[in-house]
Coordinates of C-alpha atoms and ligand atoms in Angstrom, one line a residue:
M196 CA 116.9 93.2 109.9
S197 CA 117.4 96.7 110.0
V198 CA 120.1 98.1 108.1
L199 CA 119.3 101.7 108.7
T200 CA 118.7 103.2 112.0
A201 CA 117.9 106.5 113.1
G202 CA 118.6 105.9 116.6
A203 CA 116.1 107.6 119.3
A204 CA 116.4 111.0 117.1
H205 CA 114.8 114.4 117.9
P206 CA 112.7 114.9 114.8
A207 CA 114.6 118.2 114.4
T208 CA 117.6 116.7 114.4
P209 CA 119.1 115.9 110.3
A210 CA 120.6 112.9 110.5
L211 CA 119.1 111.9 107.6
A212 CA 118.8 114.8 105.5
P213 CA 121.1 117.4 103.9
S214 CA 121.2 120.5 105.9
G215 CA 118.7 122.4 104.4
G216 CA 116.9 119.6 103.8
V217 CA 115.1 117.6 100.9
R218 CA 111.9 118.6 99.2
V219 CA 109.1 116.8 96.8
I220 CA 109.4 120.0 93.8
G221 CA 107.4 117.5 91.5
W222 CA 105.5 114.3 91.0
G223 CA 104.0 112.9 87.9
A224 CA 102.4 108.9 87.4
A225 CA 101.1 107.1 84.4
V226 CA 99.0 104.3 83.8
P227 CA 98.0 102.4 80.7
E228 CA 94.9 103.4 79.1
H229 CA 93.7 99.4 79.0
R230 CA 91.2 99.2 81.9
V231 CA 90.5 95.8 83.1
T232 CA 87.4 95.4 84.8
N233 CA 86.4 92.8 87.2
H234 CA 83.9 91.7 85.1
D235 CA 86.1 91.2 82.1
L236 CA 88.0 89.1 84.1
T237 CA 85.0 86.7 84.8
R238 CA 85.4 86.0 80.9
H239 CA 88.1 83.8 81.2
L240 CA 88.9 83.2 84.8
D241 CA 86.8 81.3 87.8
T242 CA 85.9 84.1 89.4
S243 CA 83.5 86.5 90.3
D244 CA 83.5 91.1 91.2
E245 CA 81.8 89.8 94.1
W246 CA 84.5 87.7 95.4
I247 CA 87.6 90.4 94.1
V248 CA 85.7 92.8 96.0
E249 CA 85.4 91.5 98.9
R250 CA 88.7 89.9 99.4
S251 CA 91.1 92.5 97.9
G252 CA 89.1 95.9 97.2
I253 CA 90.0 95.9 93.8
R254 CA 87.3 96.9 91.1
E255 CA 89.5 97.3 88.0
R256 CA 93.1 97.6 87.0
R257 CA 95.2 98.9 84.0
W258 CA 97.0 96.4 81.7
A259 CA 99.7 97.4 79.8
G260 CA 99.6 97.1 76.0
P261 CA 102.0 96.0 73.4
G262 CA 104.6 99.0 73.6
E263 CA 103.9 99.8 77.2
S264 CA 106.8 98.5 79.1
T265 CA 108.0 99.2 82.8
G266 CA 110.4 101.9 81.2
H267 CA 107.7 103.4 79.2
L268 CA 105.8 104.1 81.8
A269 CA 108.9 105.5 83.8
V270 CA 109.3 107.9 81.2
A271 CA 105.8 109.0 81.1
A272 CA 105.8 109.6 84.9
C273 CA 109.1 111.1 85.2
R274 CA 108.3 113.8 82.3
A275 CA 105.4 114.9 83.9
A276 CA 107.3 115.0 87.6
L277 CA 110.1 117.3 85.7
D278 CA 107.4 119.4 84.1
R279 CA 106.1 119.7 87.7
A280 CA 109.1 120.5 89.5
G281 CA 110.7 122.7 86.6
T282 CA 113.6 121.1 86.5
R283 CA 115.5 120.3 83.4
P284 CA 116.9 116.3 82.8
D285 CA 120.4 118.1 82.8
Q286 CA 119.8 119.2 85.7
L287 CA 119.4 116.0 87.8
D288 CA 122.1 113.9 89.6
A289 CA 120.9 110.8 89.9
V290 CA 118.0 108.3 88.9
L291 CA 116.7 105.8 91.0
L292 CA 114.0 103.1 89.3
A293 CA 112.6 100.8 92.0
T294 CA 111.4 97.9 89.9
T295 CA 111.0 94.1 89.7
T296 CA 110.2 94.0 86.1
P297 CA 112.9 95.9 83.9
D298 CA 112.7 96.1 80.2
H299 CA 115.7 93.7 80.0
P300 CA 118.6 92.2 82.0
V301 CA 120.8 94.5 81.1
P302 CA 121.1 97.5 80.8
S303 CA 118.8 98.6 83.9
T304 CA 115.8 100.5 83.1
A305 CA 117.4 103.2 84.5
A306 CA 119.8 103.6 82.4
E307 CA 117.5 103.4 79.8
V308 CA 115.2 105.9 81.0
A309 CA 117.9 108.2 81.5
A310 CA 119.2 108.2 78.3
A311 CA 115.1 108.5 76.9
L312 CA 115.2 112.2 79.4
G313 CA 118.1 112.8 77.9
T314 CA 120.3 113.2 81.3
T315 CA 123.7 111.6 82.1
A316 CA 122.6 111.4 85.5
G317 CA 124.0 108.4 87.5
A318 CA 121.2 106.2 87.1
F319 CA 120.4 102.5 88.7
D320 CA 117.8 100.2 89.1
I321 CA 116.2 99.4 92.9
N322 CA 114.9 95.9 93.3
A323 CA 112.8 95.8 96.5
A324 CA 109.6 94.6 95.0
C325 CA 106.8 96.6 96.4
A326 CA 108.7 98.1 98.7
G327 CA 111.4 99.1 96.1
F328 CA 109.8 102.8 96.0
V329 CA 110.3 103.5 100.0
Y330 CA 113.8 101.8 99.2
G331 CA 114.4 104.4 96.6
L332 CA 113.6 107.4 98.4
T333 CA 115.5 106.5 101.4
V334 CA 118.8 105.5 99.1
A335 CA 118.3 108.8 97.7
A336 CA 117.9 110.5 101.4
G337 CA 121.2 109.1 101.5
L338 CA 123.0 110.2 98.6
M339 CA 122.2 113.8 99.3
T340 CA 123.2 113.7 102.9
A341 CA 126.4 112.6 102.2
G342 CA 126.8 115.6 99.3
V343 CA 126.6 113.0 96.6
A344 CA 123.4 114.4 94.8
R345 CA 121.6 117.5 95.0
T346 CA 118.9 116.7 92.8
V347 CA 117.6 113.4 91.9
L348 CA 115.1 111.3 90.1
V349 CA 113.1 108.9 92.1
A350 CA 110.9 106.4 90.3
G351 CA 109.1 103.6 90.7
A352 CA 107.5 101.6 88.1
D353 CA 106.2 97.9 87.1
V354 CA 104.7 96.0 84.5
I355 CA 103.5 93.0 86.6
T356 CA 101.6 91.7 84.0
S357 CA 105.0 90.9 81.8
I358 CA 105.3 88.3 84.7
L359 CA 101.9 87.4 85.4
D360 CA 99.6 84.0 84.7
K361 CA 96.4 85.4 83.2
G362 CA 95.0 82.1 83.7
D363 CA 95.9 81.8 87.1
R364 CA 93.0 83.3 89.2
Q365 CA 95.2 83.7 92.5
T366 CA 97.4 86.2 91.2
A367 CA 95.5 87.7 87.9
V368 CA 92.8 89.3 89.8
L369 CA 95.1 91.0 91.8
F370 CA 97.4 93.1 89.8
G371 CA 97.8 95.9 87.3
D372 CA 100.7 98.1 85.6
G373 CA 101.6 101.7 86.4
A374 CA 104.7 104.2 87.0
G375 CA 105.3 107.1 89.7
A376 CA 107.9 109.4 90.0
V377 CA 108.9 112.3 92.5
V378 CA 112.1 115.2 91.9
L379 CA 114.1 115.4 95.1
A380 CA 115.9 119.0 95.7
A381 CA 118.2 119.7 98.7
G382 CA 117.2 122.6 100.1
D383 CA 119.3 126.2 101.0
P384 CA 121.2 125.1 104.4
A385 CA 119.7 128.7 105.6
E386 CA 116.6 126.9 106.2
T387 CA 118.0 124.7 108.4
G388 CA 115.2 123.5 110.8
D389 CA 112.7 126.2 109.1
P390 CA 109.3 125.8 111.2
G391 CA 107.8 127.9 109.5
E392 CA 105.9 125.3 107.3
T393 CA 102.9 124.7 108.7
G394 CA 100.2 122.2 107.1
A395 CA 97.0 121.2 107.3
G396 CA 97.6 117.8 109.5
P397 CA 99.3 117.5 112.9
T398 CA 103.1 118.7 112.0
V399 CA 106.2 118.1 114.3
A400 CA 108.4 120.7 113.7
G401 CA 111.5 120.3 111.2
P402 CA 113.3 120.8 108.0
P403 CA 111.7 118.9 105.2
G404 CA 112.8 115.3 104.2
L405 CA 113.7 111.9 105.6
V406 CA 112.8 112.2 109.8
A407 CA 113.2 108.1 110.1
C408 CA 112.8 105.2 108.0
D409 CA 113.1 101.2 108.6
L410 CA 114.2 98.4 106.1
A411 CA 113.9 95.6 107.0
G412 CA 113.4 91.5 105.6
D413 CA 111.5 88.2 106.5
P414 CA 114.5 86.0 105.3
G415 CA 111.5 83.2 106.3
G416 CA 109.0 84.5 103.7
V417 CA 111.7 84.0 100.8
D418 CA 110.1 81.3 98.8
L419 CA 106.6 82.8 98.9
L420 CA 106.8 85.4 95.8
V421 CA 108.7 83.9 93.4
V422 CA 109.5 83.9 89.4
P423 CA 111.1 80.6 89.2
A424 CA 112.9 80.9 86.1
G425 CA 114.6 83.4 83.9
G426 CA 117.5 84.2 86.0
S427 CA 121.3 82.9 86.6
A428 CA 120.4 80.5 89.2
R429 CA 117.6 78.6 86.3
P430 CA 118.0 80.7 82.7
A431 CA 115.0 80.7 80.4
S432 CA 114.5 77.9 78.5
A433 CA 111.7 75.9 75.8
E434 CA 111.6 73.8 79.1
T435 CA 110.9 76.0 81.9
V436 CA 108.7 78.5 79.6
A437 CA 106.7 75.5 78.8
A438 CA 106.2 74.7 82.4
G439 CA 104.9 78.5 83.1
E440 CA 108.0 79.3 85.8
H441 CA 108.5 82.5 84.2
H442 CA 105.5 83.9 86.0
L443 CA 105.0 84.8 89.5
R444 CA 103.9 82.0 91.7
M445 CA 102.7 83.1 95.2
D446 CA 101.4 81.6 98.4
G447 CA 99.1 84.6 99.0
R448 CA 97.7 83.6 102.4
E449 CA 101.2 83.6 104.1
V450 CA 102.1 86.5 102.1
F451 CA 99.0 88.3 103.7
R452 CA 99.7 87.0 107.2
R453 CA 103.7 88.0 107.0
A454 CA 102.6 91.3 105.2
V455 CA 100.5 92.6 108.1
R456 CA 103.0 92.0 111.0
A457 CA 106.2 93.2 109.3
V458 CA 104.5 96.5 108.6
E459 CA 102.8 96.8 111.6
A460 CA 106.8 96.2 113.0
S461 CA 108.4 98.7 110.2
I462 CA 105.6 101.4 111.3
E463 CA 106.5 101.3 114.9
R464 CA 110.0 101.5 114.6
T465 CA 109.6 104.7 112.3
L466 CA 107.8 106.4 114.7
A467 CA 109.5 105.2 117.6
R468 CA 112.9 106.7 115.7
A469 CA 111.4 109.9 115.2
G470 CA 109.9 110.6 118.1
C471 CA 106.0 110.7 116.5
S472 CA 103.4 108.7 117.6
P473 CA 100.1 108.3 114.9
E474 CA 98.3 110.9 114.8
D475 CA 101.5 113.3 114.0
V476 CA 101.2 111.3 110.7
A477 CA 98.7 113.6 108.3
L478 CA 98.9 111.4 105.4
F479 CA 99.9 107.4 105.4
V480 CA 100.2 105.9 102.1
P481 CA 100.9 101.9 102.5
H482 CA 101.3 99.9 99.5
Q483 CA 98.4 98.9 97.5
A484 CA 98.6 95.5 97.9
N485 CA 95.1 94.6 99.1
A486 CA 92.4 96.8 100.9
R487 CA 92.1 94.3 103.4
I488 CA 96.1 93.9 104.7
V489 CA 95.8 98.3 105.2
E490 CA 92.6 97.6 107.2
A491 CA 94.8 95.7 109.7
V492 CA 97.3 97.5 109.7
L493 CA 95.0 100.5 110.5
A494 CA 93.5 98.8 113.6
R495 CA 97.0 97.4 114.7
T496 CA 98.7 100.7 114.2
G497 CA 95.9 103.4 115.6
L498 CA 96.7 105.0 112.3
D499 CA 93.9 107.1 110.9
P500 CA 91.8 105.8 108.4
A501 CA 90.5 109.0 107.1
R502 CA 94.0 110.1 106.3
T503 CA 95.3 107.3 104.4
L504 CA 95.4 106.8 100.9
S505 CA 93.9 104.2 98.8
T506 CA 93.9 103.9 95.3
I507 CA 92.8 99.6 94.9
D508 CA 89.8 100.2 93.6
R509 CA 90.9 101.9 90.3
Y510 CA 94.6 100.1 89.8
G511 CA 94.7 96.8 91.8
N512 CA 98.3 96.4 93.0
T513 CA 100.8 98.0 90.7
S514 CA 104.0 96.5 92.9
A515 CA 106.5 99.3 93.4
S516 CA 104.4 102.2 91.4
S517 CA 101.6 102.2 93.8
I518 CA 103.0 104.5 96.7
P519 CA 104.1 106.9 94.0
I520 CA 100.9 106.6 91.8
A521 CA 98.9 107.3 95.3
L522 CA 101.5 110.1 96.5
S523 CA 101.2 112.0 93.3
E524 CA 97.7 112.0 93.0
A525 CA 97.1 113.2 96.1
A526 CA 99.8 116.1 95.7
D527 CA 97.8 116.9 92.4
A528 CA 94.3 117.1 94.7
G529 CA 96.5 119.4 97.4
T530 CA 95.9 116.9 100.1
V531 CA 99.3 117.1 101.6
A532 CA 101.0 120.1 102.6
P533 CA 104.4 121.6 103.6
G534 CA 105.4 120.6 106.9
D535 CA 102.4 117.8 106.5
L536 CA 104.3 114.3 107.7
V537 CA 103.6 111.7 105.2
L538 CA 104.0 107.9 106.4
M539 CA 105.1 105.4 103.2
S540 CA 105.0 101.8 104.0
G541 CA 105.6 99.4 101.7
F542 CA 106.3 95.5 101.6
G543 CA 106.8 92.7 99.2
A544 CA 108.3 89.8 97.3
G545 CA 111.3 88.9 99.9
L546 CA 109.9 89.6 101.9
T547 CA 111.1 93.0 102.5
V548 CA 109.2 95.5 104.0
G549 CA 110.5 99.5 103.9
T550 CA 108.6 102.6 105.9
A551 CA 109.7 106.2 105.6
L552 CA 108.6 109.1 107.4
W553 CA 109.1 112.4 105.3
R554 CA 108.2 115.6 106.6
W555 CA 106.9 117.2 103.1
G556 CA 107.6 120.4 101.9
T557 CA 107.7 121.8 98.3
L558 CA 109.3 125.3 98.3
T559 CA 112.3 125.5 95.8
P560 CA 115.8 125.0 96.8
A561 CA 116.8 128.4 96.0
G562 CA 114.2 129.2 98.7
G563 CA 111.5 130.9 96.5
D564 CA 107.9 130.5 96.6
D565 CA 105.6 127.6 97.2
V566 CA 104.9 125.9 94.4
Ligands
LIG243 N1 87.8 84.1 92.5 C1 87.2 82.8 93.3 N2 87.7 82.2 94.6 C2 89.2 82.5 94.5 C3 90.2 83.4 93.9 C4 89.2 84.0 92.5 N3 90.2 84.9 92.1 N4 91.2 83.2 94.2 C5 91.2 82.2 95.0 N5 90.2 81.6 95.2 C6 89.4 81.0 96.2 C7 90.4 79.9 96.6 O1 90.7 78.7 95.9 C8 90.2 79.4 98.1 O2 89.1 78.2 97.5 P1 89.0 76.9 98.5 O3 88.1 77.5 99.5 O4 87.6 76.2 98.1 O5 90.3 76.3 99.2 C9 89.3 80.0 98.3 O6 89.0 81.4 97.1 C10 89.9 81.2 99.5 O7 91.3 81.5 99.1 P2 92.1 82.0 99.9 O8 93.2 82.2 99.3 O9 92.3 81.8 101.4 O10 91.7 83.3 100.1 P3 92.5 84.9 101.0 O11 90.9 85.1 101.8 O12 93.3 84.5 101.7 O13 92.6 86.0 99.8 C11 94.0 87.3 98.4 C12 93.2 85.8 98.4 C13 93.6 88.1 98.0 C14 95.1 86.5 97.7 C15 94.9 87.3 100.0 O14 95.4 85.9 100.5 C16 95.7 88.3 99.7 O15 95.7 89.2 99.5 N6 97.7 88.5 99.6 C17 98.7 89.2 99.9 C18 98.9 88.8 97.8 C19 100.1 89.7 98.1 O16 99.1 91.1 98.4 N7 100.7 89.8 97.2 C20 101.6 90.7 96.8 C21 102.7 91.0 97.1 S1 103.7 93.0 96.9 C22 105.0 92.0 95.9 O17 105.5 92.0 95.7 C23 104.2 91.4 94.5

């Protein structure tokens, strides 16, 4: 089911962005200090560095220590993004946090992050598992297009180790913890359609912001990634804890199979809606779940491996934070330039899939200097 359709809109049609476009004016990421290598895992799991690298591309990951919750990491990433943007917390209109491992059932972790930052902005969590950051970007673009918000903080953060059975070799080797965030700002309407920003990669003219997107589900996969207990359907009890039902259970092989097909289809729908081809994409930022999933998606879509970000060897699958962490690193490295088309695609429990084609722009909302 596709819930947001841009139709066959011309790339310059501002259907998914306010008239002045939306710019990413700040970005940041945070990961725990504690580094866990594949060799470290072999001390308590029947696995090997060779198996993990060959099957997933992962060499190490970061695991949270005491006090390093989802909210803690999110605040660090958000502060870095706000600093980079030169934006004060009191200038924010909304705080969106994509997470599947909130600090508490109540309140939302977004509300706790907003409180820690010192903003009265409306704050809420989005749970779309590993696709959450793309869903967050899409919701933020909608709020901005509707005129509800002009400056929005969108973060993806997860401490997946809080629901991980570290004794289960099928899941324990794959996941890591982290957070990433961006600050979005609505542009000056006078800059509508300004095609003057050209990046290093292929560029299709138009204002910065969301060009096209696709949010979809695969209901047949709803039972493939589940934490059985701890929610209203099966509240936590001594019995559920004893049975390990507070841990993530996954049918990895079936998730793999469905993810490749779902991500391929979602990318094709998004590019078709934008009127773009894979060659127009300057940077592809896939969810970092498994290097082999990304390779399969590249082979099926024709996207360029040389323009595809990969952080999986260093961080593993960090769930909702994997895309904003990779994006932050690319922005820090200057890999993405104003005018570039950035394609982000994530999938996760649900199964959910989400793809966003975003035209990068980093001018200040007032139309000032490049940052
Ligand atoms: N070390 C060594 N052997 C292992 C390990 C391990 N860590 N894990 C499983 N094996 C064994 C299995 O027991 C099996 O042995 P058998 O042949 O004797 O039965 C063998 O390796 C092959 O197992 P498969 O599951 O078929 O291995 P596969 O090649 O499919 O790789 C993997 C497994 C890495 C989990 C892969 O299926 C995958 O990445 N799936 C996608 C998972 C994913 O992306 N999940 C996150 C979604 S995002 C979110 O919402 C959280």
